[in-house]
Structures are given as structure tokens and as C-alpha cells.
Coordinates of C-alpha atoms and ligand atoms in Angstrom, one line a residue:
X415 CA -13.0 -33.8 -1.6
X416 CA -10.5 -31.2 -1.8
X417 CA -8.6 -29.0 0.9
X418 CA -7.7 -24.9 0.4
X419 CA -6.0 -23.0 2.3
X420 CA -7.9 -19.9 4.3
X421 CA -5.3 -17.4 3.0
X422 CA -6.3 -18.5 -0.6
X423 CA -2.5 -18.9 -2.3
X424 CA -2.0 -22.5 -2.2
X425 CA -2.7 -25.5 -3.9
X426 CA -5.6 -27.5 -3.4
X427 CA -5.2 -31.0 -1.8
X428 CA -6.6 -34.4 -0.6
X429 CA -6.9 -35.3 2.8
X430 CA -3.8 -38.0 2.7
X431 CA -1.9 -34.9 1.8
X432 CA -2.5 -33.1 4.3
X433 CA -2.7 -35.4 6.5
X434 CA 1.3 -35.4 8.2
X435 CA 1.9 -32.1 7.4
X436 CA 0.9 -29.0 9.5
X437 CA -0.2 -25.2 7.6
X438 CA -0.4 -24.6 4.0
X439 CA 2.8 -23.2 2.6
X440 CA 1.0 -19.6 2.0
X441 CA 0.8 -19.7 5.9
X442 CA -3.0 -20.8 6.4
X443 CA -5.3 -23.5 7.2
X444 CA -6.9 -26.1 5.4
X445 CA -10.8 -26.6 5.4
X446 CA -12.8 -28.5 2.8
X447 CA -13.6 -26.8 -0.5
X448 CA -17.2 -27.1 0.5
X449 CA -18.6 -28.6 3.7
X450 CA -20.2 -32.0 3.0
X451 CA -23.7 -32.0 3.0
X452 CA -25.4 -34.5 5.3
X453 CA -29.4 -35.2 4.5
X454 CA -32.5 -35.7 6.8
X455 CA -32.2 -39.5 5.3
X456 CA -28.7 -39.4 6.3
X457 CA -29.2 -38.0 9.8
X458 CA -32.3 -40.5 10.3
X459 CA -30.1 -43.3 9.6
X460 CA -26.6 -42.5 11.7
X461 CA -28.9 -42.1 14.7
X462 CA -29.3 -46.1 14.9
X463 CA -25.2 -46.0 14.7
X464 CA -22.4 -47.0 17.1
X465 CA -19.6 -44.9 17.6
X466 CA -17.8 -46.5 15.2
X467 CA -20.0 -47.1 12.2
X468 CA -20.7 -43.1 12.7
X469 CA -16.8 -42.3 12.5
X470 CA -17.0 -44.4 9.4
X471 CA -20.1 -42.3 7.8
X472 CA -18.5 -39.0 8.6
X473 CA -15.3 -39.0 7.9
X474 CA -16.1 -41.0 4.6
X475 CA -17.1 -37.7 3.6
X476 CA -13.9 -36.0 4.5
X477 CA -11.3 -38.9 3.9
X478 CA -12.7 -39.6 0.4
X479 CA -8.9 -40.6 -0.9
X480 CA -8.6 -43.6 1.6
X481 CA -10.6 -46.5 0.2
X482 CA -13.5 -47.1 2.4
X483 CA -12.3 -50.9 3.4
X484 CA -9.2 -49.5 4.9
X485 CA -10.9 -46.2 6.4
X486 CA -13.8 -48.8 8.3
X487 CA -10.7 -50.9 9.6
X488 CA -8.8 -47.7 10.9
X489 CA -11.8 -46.4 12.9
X490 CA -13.2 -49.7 14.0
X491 CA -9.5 -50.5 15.6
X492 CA -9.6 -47.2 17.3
X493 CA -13.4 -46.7 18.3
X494 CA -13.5 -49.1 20.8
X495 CA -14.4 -49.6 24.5
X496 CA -11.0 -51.1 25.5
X497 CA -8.9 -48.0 24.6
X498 CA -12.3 -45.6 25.7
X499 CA -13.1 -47.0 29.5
X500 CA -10.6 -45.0 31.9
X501 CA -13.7 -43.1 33.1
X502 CA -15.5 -43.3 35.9
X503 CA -16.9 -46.8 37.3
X504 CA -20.8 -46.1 36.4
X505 CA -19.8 -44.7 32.8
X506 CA -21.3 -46.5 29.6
X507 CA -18.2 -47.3 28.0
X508 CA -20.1 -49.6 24.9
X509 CA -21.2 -45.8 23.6
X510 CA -17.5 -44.5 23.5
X511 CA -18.8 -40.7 24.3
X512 CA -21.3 -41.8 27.1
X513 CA -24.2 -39.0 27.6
X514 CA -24.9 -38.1 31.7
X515 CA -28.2 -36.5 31.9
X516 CA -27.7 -34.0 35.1
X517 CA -31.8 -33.3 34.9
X518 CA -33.5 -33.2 32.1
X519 CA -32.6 -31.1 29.3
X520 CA -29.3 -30.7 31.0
X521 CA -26.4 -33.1 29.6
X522 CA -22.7 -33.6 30.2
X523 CA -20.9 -35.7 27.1
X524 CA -18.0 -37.5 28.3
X525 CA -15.2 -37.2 25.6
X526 CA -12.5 -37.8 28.4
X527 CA -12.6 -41.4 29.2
X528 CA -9.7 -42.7 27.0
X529 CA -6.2 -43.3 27.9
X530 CA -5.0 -40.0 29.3
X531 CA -8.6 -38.7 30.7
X532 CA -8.8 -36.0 28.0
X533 CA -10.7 -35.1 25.4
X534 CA -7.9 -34.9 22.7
X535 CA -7.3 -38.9 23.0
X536 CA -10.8 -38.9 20.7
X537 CA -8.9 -37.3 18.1
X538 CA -5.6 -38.3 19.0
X539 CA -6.2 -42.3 18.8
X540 CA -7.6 -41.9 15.3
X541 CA -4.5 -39.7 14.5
X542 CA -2.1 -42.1 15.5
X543 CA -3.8 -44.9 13.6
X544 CA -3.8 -42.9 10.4
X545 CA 0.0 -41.9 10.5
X546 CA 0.9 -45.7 10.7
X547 CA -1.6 -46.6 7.5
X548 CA -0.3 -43.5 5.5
X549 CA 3.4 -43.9 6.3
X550 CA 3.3 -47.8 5.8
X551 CA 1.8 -47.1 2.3
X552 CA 4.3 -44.2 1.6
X553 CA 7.2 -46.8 3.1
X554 CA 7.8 -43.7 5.1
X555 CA 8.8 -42.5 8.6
X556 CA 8.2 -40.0 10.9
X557 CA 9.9 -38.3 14.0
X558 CA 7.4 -36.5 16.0
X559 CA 8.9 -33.4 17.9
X560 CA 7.1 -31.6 20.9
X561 CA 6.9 -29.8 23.7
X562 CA 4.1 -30.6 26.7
X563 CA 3.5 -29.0 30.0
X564 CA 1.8 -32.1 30.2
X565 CA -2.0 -33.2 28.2
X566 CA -1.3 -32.9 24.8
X567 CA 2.5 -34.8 24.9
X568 CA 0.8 -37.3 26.7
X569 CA -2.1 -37.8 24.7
X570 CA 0.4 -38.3 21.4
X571 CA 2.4 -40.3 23.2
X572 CA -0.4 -42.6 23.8
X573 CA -1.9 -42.5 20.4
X574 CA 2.0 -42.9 18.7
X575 CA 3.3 -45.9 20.8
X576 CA 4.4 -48.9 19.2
X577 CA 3.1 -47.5 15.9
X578 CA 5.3 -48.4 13.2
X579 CA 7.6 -46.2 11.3
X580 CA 6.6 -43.3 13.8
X581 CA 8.9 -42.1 16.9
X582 CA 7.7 -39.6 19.5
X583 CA 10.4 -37.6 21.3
X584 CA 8.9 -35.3 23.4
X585 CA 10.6 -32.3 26.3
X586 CA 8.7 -31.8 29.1
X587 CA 10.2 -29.2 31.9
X588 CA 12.0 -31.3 35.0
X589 CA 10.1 -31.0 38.0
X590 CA 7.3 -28.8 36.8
X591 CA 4.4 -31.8 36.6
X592 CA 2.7 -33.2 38.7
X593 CA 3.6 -36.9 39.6
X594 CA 0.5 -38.3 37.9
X595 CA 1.4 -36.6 34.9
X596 CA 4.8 -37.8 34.9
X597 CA 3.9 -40.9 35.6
X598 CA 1.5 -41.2 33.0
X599 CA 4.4 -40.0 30.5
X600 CA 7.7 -41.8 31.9
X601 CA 6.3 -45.2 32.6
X602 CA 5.5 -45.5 28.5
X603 CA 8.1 -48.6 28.1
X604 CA 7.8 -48.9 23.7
X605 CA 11.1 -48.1 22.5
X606 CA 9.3 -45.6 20.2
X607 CA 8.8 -42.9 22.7
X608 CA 10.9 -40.9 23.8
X609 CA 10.3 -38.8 27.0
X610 CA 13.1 -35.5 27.4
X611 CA 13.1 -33.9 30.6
X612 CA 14.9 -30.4 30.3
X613 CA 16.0 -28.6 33.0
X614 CA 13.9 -25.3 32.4
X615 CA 11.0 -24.0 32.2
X616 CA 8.1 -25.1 29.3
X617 CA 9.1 -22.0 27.4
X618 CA 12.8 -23.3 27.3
X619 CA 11.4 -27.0 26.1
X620 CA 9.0 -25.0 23.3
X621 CA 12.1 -23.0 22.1
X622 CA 14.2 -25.8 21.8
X623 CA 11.6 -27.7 19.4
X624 CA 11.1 -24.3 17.4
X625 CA 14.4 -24.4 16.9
X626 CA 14.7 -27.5 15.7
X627 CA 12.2 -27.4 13.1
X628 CA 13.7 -23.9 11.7
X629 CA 16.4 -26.0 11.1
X630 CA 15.0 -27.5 7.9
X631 CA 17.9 -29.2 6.5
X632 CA 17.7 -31.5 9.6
X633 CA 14.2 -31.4 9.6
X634 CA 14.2 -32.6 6.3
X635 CA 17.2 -35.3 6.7
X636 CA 15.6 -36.6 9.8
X637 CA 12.0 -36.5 9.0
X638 CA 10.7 -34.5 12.0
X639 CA 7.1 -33.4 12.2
X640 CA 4.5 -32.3 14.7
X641 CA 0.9 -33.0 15.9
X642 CA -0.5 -29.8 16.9
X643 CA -4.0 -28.9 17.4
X644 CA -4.6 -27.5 13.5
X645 CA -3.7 -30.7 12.2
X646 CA -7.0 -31.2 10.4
X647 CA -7.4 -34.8 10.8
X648 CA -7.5 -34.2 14.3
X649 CA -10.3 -31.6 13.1
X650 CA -12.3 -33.9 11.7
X651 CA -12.3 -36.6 14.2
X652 CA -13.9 -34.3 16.8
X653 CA -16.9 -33.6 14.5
X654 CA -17.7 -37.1 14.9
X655 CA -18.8 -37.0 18.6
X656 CA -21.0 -33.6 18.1
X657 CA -23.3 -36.1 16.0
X658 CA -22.8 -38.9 18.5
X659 CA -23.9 -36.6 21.8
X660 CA -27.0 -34.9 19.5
X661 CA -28.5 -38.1 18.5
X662 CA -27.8 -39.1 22.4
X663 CA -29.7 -36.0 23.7
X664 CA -32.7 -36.0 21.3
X665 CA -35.2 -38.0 19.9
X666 CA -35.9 -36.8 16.5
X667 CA -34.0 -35.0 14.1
X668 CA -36.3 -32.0 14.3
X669 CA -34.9 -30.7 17.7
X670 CA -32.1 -28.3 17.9
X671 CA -29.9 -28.5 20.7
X672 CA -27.3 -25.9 22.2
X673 CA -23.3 -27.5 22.7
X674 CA -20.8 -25.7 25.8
X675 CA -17.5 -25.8 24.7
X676 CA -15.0 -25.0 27.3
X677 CA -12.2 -23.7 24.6
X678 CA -8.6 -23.1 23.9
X679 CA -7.1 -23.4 20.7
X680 CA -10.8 -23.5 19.0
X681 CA -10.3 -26.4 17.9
X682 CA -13.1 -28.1 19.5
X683 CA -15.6 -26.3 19.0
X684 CA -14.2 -25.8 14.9
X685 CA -15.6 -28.8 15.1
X686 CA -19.3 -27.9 16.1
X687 CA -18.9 -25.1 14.0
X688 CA -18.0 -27.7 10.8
X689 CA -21.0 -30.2 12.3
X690 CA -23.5 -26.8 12.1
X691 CA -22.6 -26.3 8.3
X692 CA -23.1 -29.8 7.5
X693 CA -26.2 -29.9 8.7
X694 CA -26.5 -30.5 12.7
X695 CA -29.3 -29.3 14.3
X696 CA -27.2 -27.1 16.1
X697 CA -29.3 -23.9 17.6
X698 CA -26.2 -22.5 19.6
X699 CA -22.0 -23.3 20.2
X700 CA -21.7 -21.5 23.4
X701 CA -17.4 -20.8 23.5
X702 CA -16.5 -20.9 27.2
X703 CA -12.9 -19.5 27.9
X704 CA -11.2 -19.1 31.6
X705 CA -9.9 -15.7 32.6
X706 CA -7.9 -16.0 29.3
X707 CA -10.7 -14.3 27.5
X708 CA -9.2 -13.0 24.0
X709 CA -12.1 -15.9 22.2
X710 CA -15.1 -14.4 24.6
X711 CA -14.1 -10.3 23.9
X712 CA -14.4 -11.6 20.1
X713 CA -17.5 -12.9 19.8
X714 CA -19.1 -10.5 22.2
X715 CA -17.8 -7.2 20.9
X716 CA -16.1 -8.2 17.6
X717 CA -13.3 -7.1 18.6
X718 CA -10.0 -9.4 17.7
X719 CA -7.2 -9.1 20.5
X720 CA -4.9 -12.1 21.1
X721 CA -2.0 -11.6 23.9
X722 CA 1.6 -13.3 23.6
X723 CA 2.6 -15.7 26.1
X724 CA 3.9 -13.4 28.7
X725 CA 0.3 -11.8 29.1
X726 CA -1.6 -15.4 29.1
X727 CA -2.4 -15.9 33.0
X728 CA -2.2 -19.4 34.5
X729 CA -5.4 -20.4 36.0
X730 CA -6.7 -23.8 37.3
X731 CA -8.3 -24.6 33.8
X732 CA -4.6 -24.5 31.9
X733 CA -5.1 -26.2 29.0
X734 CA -7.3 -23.2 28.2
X735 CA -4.9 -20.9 28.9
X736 CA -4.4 -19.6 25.2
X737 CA -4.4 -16.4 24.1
X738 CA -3.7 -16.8 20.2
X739 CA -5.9 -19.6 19.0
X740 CA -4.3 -21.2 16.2
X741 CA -7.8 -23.0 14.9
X742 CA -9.8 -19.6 15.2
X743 CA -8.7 -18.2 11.9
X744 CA -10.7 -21.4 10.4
X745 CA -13.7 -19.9 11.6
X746 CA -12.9 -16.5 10.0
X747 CA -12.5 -17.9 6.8
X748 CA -16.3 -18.9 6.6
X749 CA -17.3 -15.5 8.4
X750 CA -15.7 -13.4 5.8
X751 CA -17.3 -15.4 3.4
X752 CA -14.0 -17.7 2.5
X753 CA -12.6 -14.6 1.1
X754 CA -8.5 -15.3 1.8
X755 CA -7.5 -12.0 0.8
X756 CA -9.2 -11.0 4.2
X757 CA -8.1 -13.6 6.5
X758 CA -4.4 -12.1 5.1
X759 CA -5.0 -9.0 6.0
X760 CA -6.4 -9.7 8.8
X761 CA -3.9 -12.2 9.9
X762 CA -0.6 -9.9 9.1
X763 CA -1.5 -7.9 11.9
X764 CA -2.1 -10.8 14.7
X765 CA 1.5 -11.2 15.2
X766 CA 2.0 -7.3 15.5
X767 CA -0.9 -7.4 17.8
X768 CA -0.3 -9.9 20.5
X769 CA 3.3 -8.2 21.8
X770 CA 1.1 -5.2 22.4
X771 CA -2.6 -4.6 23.8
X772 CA -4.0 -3.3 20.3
X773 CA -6.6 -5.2 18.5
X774 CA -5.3 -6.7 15.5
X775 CA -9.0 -6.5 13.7
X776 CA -12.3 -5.4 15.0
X777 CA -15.5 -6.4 12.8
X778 CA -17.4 -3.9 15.0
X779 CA -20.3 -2.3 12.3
X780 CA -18.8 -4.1 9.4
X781 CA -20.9 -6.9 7.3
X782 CA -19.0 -9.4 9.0
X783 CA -20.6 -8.5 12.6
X784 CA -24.0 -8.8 10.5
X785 CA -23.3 -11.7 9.3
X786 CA -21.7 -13.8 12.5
X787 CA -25.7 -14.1 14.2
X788 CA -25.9 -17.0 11.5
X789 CA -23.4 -19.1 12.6
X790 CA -24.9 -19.7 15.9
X791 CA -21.9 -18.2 18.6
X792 CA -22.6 -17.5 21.9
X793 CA -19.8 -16.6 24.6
X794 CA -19.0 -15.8 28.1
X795 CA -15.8 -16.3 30.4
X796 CA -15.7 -18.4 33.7
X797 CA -13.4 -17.8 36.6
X798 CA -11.2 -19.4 39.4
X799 CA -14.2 -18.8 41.9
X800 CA -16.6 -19.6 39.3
X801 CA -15.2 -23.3 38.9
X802 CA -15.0 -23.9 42.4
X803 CA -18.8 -22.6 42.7
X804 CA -19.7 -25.0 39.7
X805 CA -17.9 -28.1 40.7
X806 CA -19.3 -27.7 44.2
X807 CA -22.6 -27.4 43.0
X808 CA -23.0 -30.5 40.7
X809 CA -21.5 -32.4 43.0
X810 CA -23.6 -31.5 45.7
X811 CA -27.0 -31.5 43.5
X812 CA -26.4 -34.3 41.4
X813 CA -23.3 -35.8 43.0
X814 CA -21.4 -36.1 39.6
X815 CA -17.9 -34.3 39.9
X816 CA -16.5 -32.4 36.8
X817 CA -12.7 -31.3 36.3
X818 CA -11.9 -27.6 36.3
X819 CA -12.2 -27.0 31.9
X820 CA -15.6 -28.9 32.1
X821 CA -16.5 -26.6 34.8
X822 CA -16.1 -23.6 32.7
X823 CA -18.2 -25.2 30.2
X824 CA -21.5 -25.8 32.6
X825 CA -20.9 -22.7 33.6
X826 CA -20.7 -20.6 30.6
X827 CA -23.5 -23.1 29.2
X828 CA -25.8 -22.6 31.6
X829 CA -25.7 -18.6 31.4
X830 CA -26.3 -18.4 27.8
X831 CA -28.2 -21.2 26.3
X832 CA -31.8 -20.2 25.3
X833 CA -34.8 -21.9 26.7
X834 CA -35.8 -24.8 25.8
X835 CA -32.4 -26.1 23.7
X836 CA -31.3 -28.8 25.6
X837 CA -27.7 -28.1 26.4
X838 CA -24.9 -30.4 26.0
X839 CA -21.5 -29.6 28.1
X840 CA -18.8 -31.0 26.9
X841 CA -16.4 -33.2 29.3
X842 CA -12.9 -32.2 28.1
X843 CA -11.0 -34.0 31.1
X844 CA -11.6 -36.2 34.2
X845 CA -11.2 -34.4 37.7
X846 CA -8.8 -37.1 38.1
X847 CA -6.5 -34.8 36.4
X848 CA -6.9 -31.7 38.2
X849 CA -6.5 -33.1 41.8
X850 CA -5.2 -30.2 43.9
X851 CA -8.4 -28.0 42.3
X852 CA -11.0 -30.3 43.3
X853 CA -9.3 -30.4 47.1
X854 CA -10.0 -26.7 47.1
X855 CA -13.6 -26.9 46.0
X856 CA -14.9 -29.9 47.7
X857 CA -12.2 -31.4 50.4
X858 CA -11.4 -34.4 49.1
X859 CA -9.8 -36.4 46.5
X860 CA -10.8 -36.9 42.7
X861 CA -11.7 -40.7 42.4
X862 CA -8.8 -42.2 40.2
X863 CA -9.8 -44.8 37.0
X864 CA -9.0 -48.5 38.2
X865 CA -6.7 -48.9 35.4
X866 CA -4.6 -46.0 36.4
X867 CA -4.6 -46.6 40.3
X868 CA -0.9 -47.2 41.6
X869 CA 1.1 -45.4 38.4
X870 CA 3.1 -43.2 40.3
X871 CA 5.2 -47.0 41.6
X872 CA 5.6 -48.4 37.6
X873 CA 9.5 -48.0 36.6
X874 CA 10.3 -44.5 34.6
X875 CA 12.4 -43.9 31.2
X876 CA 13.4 -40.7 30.8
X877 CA 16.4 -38.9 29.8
X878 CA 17.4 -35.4 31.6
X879 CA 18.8 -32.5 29.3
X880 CA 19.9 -29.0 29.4
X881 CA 17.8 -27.1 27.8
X882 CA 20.6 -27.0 24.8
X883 CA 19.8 -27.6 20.8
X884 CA 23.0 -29.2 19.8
X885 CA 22.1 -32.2 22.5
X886 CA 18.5 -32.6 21.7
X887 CA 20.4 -32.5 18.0
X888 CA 22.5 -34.8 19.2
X889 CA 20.2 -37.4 21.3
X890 CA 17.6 -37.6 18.0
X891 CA 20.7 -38.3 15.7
X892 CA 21.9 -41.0 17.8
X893 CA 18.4 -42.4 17.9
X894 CA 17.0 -42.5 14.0
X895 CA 19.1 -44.8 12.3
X896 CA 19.6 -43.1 9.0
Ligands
PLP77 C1 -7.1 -28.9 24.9 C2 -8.1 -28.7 26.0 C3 -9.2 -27.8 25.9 C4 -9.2 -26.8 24.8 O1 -9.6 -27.3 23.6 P1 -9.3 -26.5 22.2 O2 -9.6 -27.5 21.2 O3 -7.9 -26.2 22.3 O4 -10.2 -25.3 22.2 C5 -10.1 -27.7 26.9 N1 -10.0 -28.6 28.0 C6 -9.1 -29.5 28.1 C7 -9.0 -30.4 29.3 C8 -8.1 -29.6 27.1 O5 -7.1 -30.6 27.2

């Protein structure tokens, strides 16, 4: 299996290649040559799988350079129910991604019950695993640089410690989490993880890493890289649990079913999308955003208008609040027909487009909007009053409580599937998470995983910084021996 790039000008690669860098070098995204194929035998077998034996069987198909000895050890060490059972008390953990059936035809997928109650630690866990293989072959290292507000530093963090030949060193803005969150982060004791609170704002802690890696003789002598939400081994990983919740929710392989994805960066639901191609029963991918609504105004009028960060709002679903999807112009690719002379003319005018409020493409009465009915989108946007409604009603109907992202989900799912597809919402984080949200909506506390009762009281490691380049130069000289 192969890799090219959605803007067409680069070299094909293997998935170890692409594996520890980030976009092609003609500026796109890599996506499989051709989407593997999976067959009704293949699907009637998988559904007797666990979780891990199903990692193994689909991303054999995408990892076909790693020798399948060494592929079936890497996902059985990360599959399992020890690093998957943060979630709540009644969960399933022995299925990993645990199906809750709300009534019938009505399912919620929990994707959140690893380390940091999120659905990137799916991904994330696998990621971190494959690094240490592929660097340990390649006698290599790796300095991971990033920015968080908070979910997707901590899930790396999680995935990267004590993983040899890999160091995280991550900024996170002083004062600006909440103590859970920085308690999740600080009280990480490996010496390989490094936690950088800057005194700033996010924005301040995102410069400072973008600065570093323009730097790219230091880049180069100090071996830093990233784990953003394009990498497409993350990609791949989340395809996995689309199978795992379908064969959950159905009993034959003759039933469609529709998936809610609340939705960000679209990389998620890339994932359904990629599941769809290969093969999965997949009637519907219903896209939920939050008030953040550049994905929804897409799919609904064809019209493409992403906004820079200054016109993103902050809502109580904030790791959906995106307004330039990074892993959207995967999807293009296949609409256009994988045409990359299209994606780059469509792409040279996103930037140009996001500092102002003018569409940077609009597929309005083109072939494209004729053709996008096939690939099974539906979309819809949920809002502040909308979560609280949803939360408050499944916890007062079926006493389950769902964080404010999931929320968007149901409710966007709910709206738009078609009769009789059972619907699948999935869980992208634990209410845990989003305390001060679920106080407003139902008056009282998110119950807290047993394992992560009491964090706030562990000893912290953290280093304070200005938000200043030359020191964050500095402080990752000092600490890569070289
Ligand atoms: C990252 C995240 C999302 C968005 O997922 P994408 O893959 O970026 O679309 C939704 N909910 C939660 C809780 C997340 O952490």
C-alpha cells in the first residue's frame, strides 16, 4: 500500500514513511492510493473479533510495510482493558469501545474511557506505540513539540511517556486550565515529558512552537516533530472503532446504520468516511459542529468558508471549536474525484479566505455538489442551550450523562438520521471533563473515574516560562543531549 498526497506533486510513500512526519512536501495530505477493499467474507468474520484482533485486520491493510508479527504485538500491547477502563463504573471495559444502547435503535459508543477520558487516546495509544517500534528500528529519536489548551497535550503526553527514544515537551498557558486538567498534565513524573507553562495566553504558547519549527536548522539538529490531528496513523487507528461499534449495533452485515460525529478537525469522522469506502455499511455520517459552524454551512449549502482564529468563538464544546479543519481537505480529495490539481486550487485560496468572511470555494451547481449525495454526509450545528437541553434530557430519560461534544453529537444525530438506521453517537469525552457545564445543566457534579479520584493532591513538575523563543530554545537544548 502506497500513500499520495491530495495536492498530487509528491512522491508516493509507505505507511512507516509517513508515519513521524506531518504533510507532504507539496503541502497536502496523504490518503491511500486506493482504499482497501474489505469483503462480505471479511466483514462476516471481524464480527466474531475483539478489539484487538480487529485493529490487527484493519490496519494490516493500511500498515502493509510493518511485518504482521510485529504489527499484532503493537496493537495487542495497546488494545487493552488496563489502559481502556477510566470510564464509568457500569462500563464494559473487556470490549475497549463499550456500546450503551439508550433504547433501541439509539446507541452511544464510548471511545473516551482511556487515560485522559477522550476520544483521541484511541488513536493516540496506538501512535505512541508505533513511534517507539519505528524509531527503535531507525536507532532514531524524536523531540515532540506542542502546544495544548489542554486534551490533545495531554492525550500525547500519555501515549509518549516513558517511550524510548521519544521526548514530549509541551507549553500550556499558566493559569488558563482547569485544575483537573493540570493535574492530569503536571503530575506525569517520566523524565521524558516535559510540561512548559508560559505566562500567556494559548495563542502565545502556539506561536512560540511555530516558531520553533520554522527554525529548521534547529528542527533538524534537534529532531523536533509534532503529533497533530493529520498525522495519518492517527487516521487510521480511528477507522478501527467505526467497525467495532457497527458489528456492536447490528446483527448481520446486511443492515446499514447511520454514525453522529460531533467534529472539529474532521478527523473523526475522515475516519467513517475511509470505513464507508472500504466497505461499511454506512447509510449516513451525520457531522455535528458547535456554534463553530464552517463544516455544517459546507455540507449543507456547498459553500466552503473557514474563519481564522480570532473569528472562532469559545463555546462549552471547545475542542470543537475549529474553524479551519486541517483533515477536511482529505475528504475533498475523494469528492473531486482525487483530482489534486483541484484540491490546489481550491486550497490556495483557504488561507486568503479565513482572514476575511469570503468563501474560499463554493461547489454550489457544480458536478461536485452532484456528486457529494454518494458519500453519505449529513450535517447540522448544536448550541450552548442545545447541550444543556440534551444532557438534561438523557440524563433524566435514561439517567446516562454525556459531556458537552457528545452532546452535540445526539443532538445533531437525532435531527437528521433517517428512519429506521440505527444511529450510533459517538462518545468523544467523559463529562468528567467538562465539570462546570454539567453544573449548569443538571446541578451537580460529573462522577469522576476511580482511578483519577484525588489528582489534584499528587506532586507537580512543571517549569514556568515567558512566553520567549530563545528560552524555550534554550530549556530543549539543555535537555537533548546531543
Ligand atoms: C478532538 C475532539 C473532537 C473533534 O474531533 P475531530 O477529529 O477534530 O473532528 C470532538 N470532541 C472532543 C472531546 C475532542 O477532544
Amino acid at each position: 500500500m502506497k500513500y499520495i498526497s491530495t495536492r498530487g506533486n509528491a512522491p508516493a510513500k509507505t505507511f512507516t514513511e509517513i508515519l513521524l512526519g506531518g504533510l507532504a512536501p507539496d503541502g497536502g495530505l496523504y490518503l491511500p492510493e486506493q482504499y482497501p477493499q474489505v469483503t462480505r467474507a471479511e466483514l462476516d468474520a471481524w464480527r466474531k473479533l475483539s478489539y484487538a484482533e480487529l485493529a490487527y485486520a484493519v490496519l494490516s491493510k493500511f500498515a502493509t510495510d510493518i511485518p504482521a508479527a510485529d504489527l499484532k504485538a503493537i496493537v495487542s500491547k495497546t488494545y487493552t482493558t488496563a489502559v481502556y477502563s477510566y470510564g464509568r463504573a457500569d462500563s464494559d471495559f473487556s470490549q475497549i469501545t463499550p456500546l450503551r444502547t439508550l433504547e433501541p435503535g439509539v446507541h452511544i459508543l464510548e471511545l473516551s474511557n482511556g487515560p485522559t477520558l477522550a476520544f483521541k487516546d484511541m488513536a493516540m495509544q496506538l501512535l505512541g506505540n508505533l513511534f517507539e517500534y519505528a524509531l527503535d528500528k531507525q536507532h532514531a529519536e524524536l523531540n515532540i513539540l506542542g502546544a495544548t489548551s489542554g486534551d490533545t497535550g495531554s492525550a500525547a503526553e500519555y501515549a509518549m511517556r516513558g517511550k524510548r527514544g521519544i521526548r514530549v515537551f509541551m507549553l500550556s498557558p499558566h493559569g488558563k486550565m482547569s485544575s483537573f486538567q493540570r493535574a492530569q498534565m503536571y503530575s506525569l513524573q517520566d523524565p521524558n515529558i516535559y510540561n512548559i507553562a508560559i505566562t500567556g495566553m494559548f495563542d502565545d504558547a502556539q506561536d512560540m512552537v511555530k516558531a520553533v519549527s520554522n527554525d529548521h536548522s534547529f528542527k533538524a539538529k534537534y529532531k523536533i516533530g509534532t503529533v497533530n490531528s493529520i498525522n495519518w496513523a492517527r487516521v487510521s487507528a480511528q477507522v478501527v472503532y467505526y467497525f467495532k461499534g457497527y458489528f456492536a449495533a447490528t446483527k448481520s452485515n446486511d443492515e446499514q446504520v447511520a454514525f453522529a460525529v460531533p467534529s472539529g478537525n474532521f478527523g473523526n469522522i475522515c475516519a467513517g468516511h475511509i470505513a464507508r469506502m472500504m466497505g461499511l455499511p454506512i447509510g449516513q455520517l451525520i457531522l455535528a459542529t458547535n456554534e463553530n459552524d464552517v463544516l455544517d454551512e459546507f455540507f449543507r449549502t456547498g459553500v466552503y468558508r473557514p474563519r481564522d482564529t480570532k473569528h472562532t468563538y469559545e463555546t462549552s464544546s471547545p475542542s470543537m471549536d475549529i474553524s479551519k479543519a486541517s483533515n477536511f481537505e482529505r475528504f475533498v480529495f475523494d469528492l473531486v474525484g482525487r483530482d489534486g490539481a483541484k484540491v490546489r486550487e481550491f486550497w490556495s485560496k483557504v488561507d486568503v479566505a479565513s482572514s476575511s468572511d469570503t468563501a474560499a470555494f463554493n461547489i454550489k451547481g457544480t458536478s461536485y455538489w452532484d456528486a457529494l449525495p454518494k458519500f453519505g454526509f449529513a450535517s447540522g450545528k448544536s448550541t450552548h442551550q442545545d447541550r444543556l437541553k440534551t444532557i438534561r434530557e438523557l440524563w433524566e430519560e435514561y439517567g446516562v450523562m454525556v459531556d458537552t461534544h457528545t452532546a452535540d453529537g445526539i443532538k445533531v444525530g437525532l435531527a437528521q438520521r433517517r428512519p429506521n438506521l440505527p444511529l450510533i453517537c459517538l462518545e468523544t469525552a467523559l463529562p468528567a471533563k467538562f465539570a462546570e457545564t454539567i453544573q449548569e445543566a443538571l446541578g451537580r457534579e460529573p462522577e469522576r473515574p476511580a482511578a483519577l479520584q484525588g489528582i489534584e493532591k499528587l506532586p507537580q513538575r512543571c517549569e514556568l516560562m515567558d512566553a520567549d523563543v530563545a528560552k524555550l530554545k534554550s530549556f530543549i537544548s539543555a535537555n537533548v543531549p546531543n
